Amino acid sequence: MLPGEIKDQGPARGGLVAAQARGASARARWIKEGLVVPGPQLAQAWGIRLETLAAATASGEVVSIAIDGSEYFPKALLSLDRLTAGVICRALRQLQDIEKLLFWLRDHGALGGRSVAAALEDGTPTAKVTALAKAWARERTDAGGPER
């Protein structure tokens, strides 16, 4: 069993407990599989201090998620320069941390079925990825709201 995982309690115990168990299991899997990296690793890759990374995270320039009291960042950010990452991350600023992270972790049809990092590495323009990030954020913040 992974850390934080709750033993299956059957269908009668589903709901919130089951959702929390799935969430904890997913977060542990992201760490184990290296899909997210700790702050010191990203700060070192970018050649910045941890304090600078913390400030960038607080301002929405960098996407992160807290897992068990520590900040983790999408591994994809390691392959990008800070300015490119900042442009894309700022487009996601109004979303919850998990929604921001999922943008970086999943493959996108608009990027040819590739992840953001893979698309950028293959030469997709940053502007196209940023437009996708804005659309992703808009879709999640406008959902359920009144038509404009």
Short mmCIF file of C-alpha atoms in Angstrom, two decimals:
data_model
loop_
_atom_site.label_atom_id
_atom_site.label_comp_id
_atom_site.label_asym_id
_atom_site.label_seq_id
_atom_site.Cartn_x
_atom_site.Cartn_y
_atom_site.Cartn_z
CA MET A 1 0.00 0.00 0.00
CA LEU A 2 1.31 3.50 -0.84
CA PRO A 3 1.79 6.14 1.89
CA GLY A 4 -1.48 7.90 2.65
CA GLU A 5 -3.53 5.24 0.90
CA ILE A 6 -6.67 4.06 2.67
CA LYS A 7 -7.60 0.38 2.44
CA ASP A 8 -10.66 -0.25 0.27
CA GLN A 9 -13.69 -0.19 2.52
CA GLY A 10 -16.19 -1.46 -0.03
CA PRO A 11 -19.00 0.34 -1.81
CA ALA A 12 -20.81 1.32 1.40
CA ARG A 13 -17.81 3.40 2.47
CA GLY A 14 -17.27 5.21 -0.84
CA GLY A 15 -17.83 8.92 -1.21
CA LEU A 16 -15.45 11.28 0.51
CA VAL A 17 -13.24 8.63 2.12
CA ALA A 18 -12.75 6.88 -1.21
CA ALA A 19 -12.05 10.19 -2.99
CA GLN A 20 -9.48 11.15 -0.36
CA ALA A 21 -7.83 7.75 -0.69
CA ARG A 22 -7.61 8.09 -4.48
CA GLY A 23 -6.16 11.59 -4.12
CA ALA A 24 -3.52 10.49 -1.62
CA SER A 25 -2.65 7.51 -3.79
CA ALA A 26 -2.30 9.72 -6.88
CA ARG A 27 -0.05 12.22 -5.09
CA ALA A 28 2.18 9.41 -3.78
CA ARG A 29 2.33 7.92 -7.30
CA TRP A 30 3.33 11.31 -8.82
CA ILE A 31 6.28 11.48 -6.43
CA LYS A 32 7.24 7.82 -6.87
CA GLU A 33 7.08 8.05 -10.68
CA GLY A 34 8.99 11.33 -10.71
CA LEU A 35 6.19 13.33 -12.33
CA VAL A 36 6.71 16.00 -9.70
CA VAL A 37 10.00 17.17 -8.24
CA PRO A 38 10.87 18.90 -4.97
CA GLY A 39 11.63 22.62 -4.90
CA PRO A 40 15.38 22.28 -4.35
CA GLN A 41 15.70 20.23 -7.54
CA LEU A 42 13.87 22.83 -9.64
CA ALA A 43 15.74 25.73 -8.02
CA GLN A 44 19.05 24.03 -8.80
CA ALA A 45 18.02 23.34 -12.42
CA TRP A 46 17.10 27.00 -12.89
CA GLY A 47 20.13 28.28 -10.99
CA ILE A 48 18.06 30.22 -8.46
CA ARG A 49 17.74 30.26 -4.69
CA LEU A 50 14.87 28.49 -2.93
CA GLU A 51 13.64 31.86 -1.67
CA THR A 52 13.39 33.09 -5.26
CA LEU A 53 11.47 29.96 -6.23
CA ALA A 54 9.12 30.46 -3.27
CA ALA A 55 8.45 34.05 -4.35
CA ALA A 56 7.82 32.94 -7.94
CA THR A 57 5.42 30.28 -6.69
CA ALA A 58 3.54 32.76 -4.49
CA SER A 59 3.14 35.18 -7.41
CA GLY A 60 1.76 32.49 -9.74
CA GLU A 61 4.85 32.51 -11.96
CA VAL A 62 5.42 28.84 -11.17
CA VAL A 63 2.95 25.97 -10.68
CA SER A 64 3.34 23.86 -7.56
CA ILE A 65 1.36 21.56 -5.31
CA ALA A 66 1.77 20.86 -1.61
CA ILE A 67 2.13 17.17 -0.80
CA ASP A 68 2.64 16.12 2.80
CA GLY A 69 3.87 19.58 3.77
CA SER A 70 6.39 19.98 0.94
CA GLU A 71 6.10 21.87 -2.34
CA TYR A 72 6.45 19.86 -5.52
CA PHE A 73 6.65 21.10 -9.08
CA PRO A 74 5.84 19.47 -12.42
CA LYS A 75 8.95 17.67 -13.67
CA ALA A 76 8.24 19.24 -17.06
CA LEU A 77 9.49 22.57 -15.68
CA LEU A 78 13.02 21.13 -15.45
CA SER A 79 13.27 21.09 -19.24
CA LEU A 80 12.14 24.70 -19.65
CA ASP A 81 13.79 27.99 -18.95
CA ARG A 82 12.21 30.05 -16.19
CA LEU A 83 10.82 32.72 -18.52
CA THR A 84 9.00 30.23 -20.76
CA ALA A 85 7.62 28.38 -17.73
CA GLY A 86 6.49 31.68 -16.22
CA VAL A 87 4.54 32.74 -19.30
CA ILE A 88 2.64 29.44 -19.38
CA CYS A 89 2.13 29.19 -15.61
CA ARG A 90 0.75 32.76 -15.37
CA ALA A 91 -1.96 31.79 -17.88
CA LEU A 92 -3.15 29.22 -15.31
CA ARG A 93 -2.92 31.58 -12.33
CA GLN A 94 -6.62 31.65 -11.38
CA LEU A 95 -6.95 27.86 -11.17
CA GLN A 96 -6.56 25.62 -8.15
CA ASP A 97 -3.15 24.00 -7.72
CA ILE A 98 -4.36 20.55 -8.76
CA GLU A 99 -5.88 21.93 -11.99
CA LYS A 100 -2.62 23.71 -12.81
CA LEU A 101 -0.62 20.56 -12.18
CA LEU A 102 -2.93 18.42 -14.30
CA PHE A 103 -2.41 20.80 -17.22
CA TRP A 104 1.32 19.98 -17.06
CA LEU A 105 0.88 16.25 -16.48
CA ARG A 106 -1.61 15.30 -19.17
CA ASP A 107 -1.34 14.89 -22.93
CA HIS A 108 -3.35 17.45 -24.90
CA GLY A 109 -5.13 16.82 -28.20
CA ALA A 110 -4.39 20.41 -29.23
CA LEU A 111 -0.69 19.57 -28.91
CA GLY A 112 -0.92 16.47 -31.06
CA GLY A 113 -1.60 14.21 -28.10
CA ARG A 114 1.62 15.28 -26.39
CA SER A 115 2.37 16.80 -23.00
CA VAL A 116 3.30 20.46 -22.74
CA ALA A 117 6.99 19.66 -22.25
CA ALA A 118 7.08 17.20 -25.17
CA ALA A 119 5.32 19.66 -27.46
CA LEU A 120 7.73 22.46 -26.56
CA GLU A 121 10.72 20.16 -27.02
CA ASP A 122 9.37 19.25 -30.47
CA GLY A 123 9.25 22.93 -31.45
CA THR A 124 5.65 23.91 -30.71
CA PRO A 125 5.65 27.69 -30.24
CA THR A 126 5.31 28.92 -26.66
CA ALA A 127 2.45 31.17 -27.84
CA LYS A 128 0.43 28.11 -28.89
CA VAL A 129 0.97 26.42 -25.53
CA THR A 130 0.12 29.64 -23.69
CA ALA A 131 -3.10 29.98 -25.71
CA LEU A 132 -3.97 26.41 -24.74
CA ALA A 133 -3.25 27.19 -21.07
CA LYS A 134 -5.55 30.21 -21.24
CA ALA A 135 -8.30 28.13 -22.85
CA TRP A 136 -7.79 25.38 -20.22
CA ALA A 137 -8.13 27.98 -17.43
CA ARG A 138 -11.12 29.68 -19.06
CA GLU A 139 -12.90 26.34 -19.49
CA ARG A 140 -12.47 25.58 -15.80
CA THR A 141 -13.38 29.00 -14.44
CA ASP A 142 -16.36 29.66 -16.74
CA ALA A 143 -17.91 26.21 -16.20
CA GLY A 144 -21.25 26.44 -14.49
CA GLY A 145 -21.29 30.23 -14.62
CA PRO A 146 -23.80 32.41 -16.48
CA GLU A 147 -23.35 32.89 -20.21
CA ARG A 148 -21.48 36.08 -21.06
#
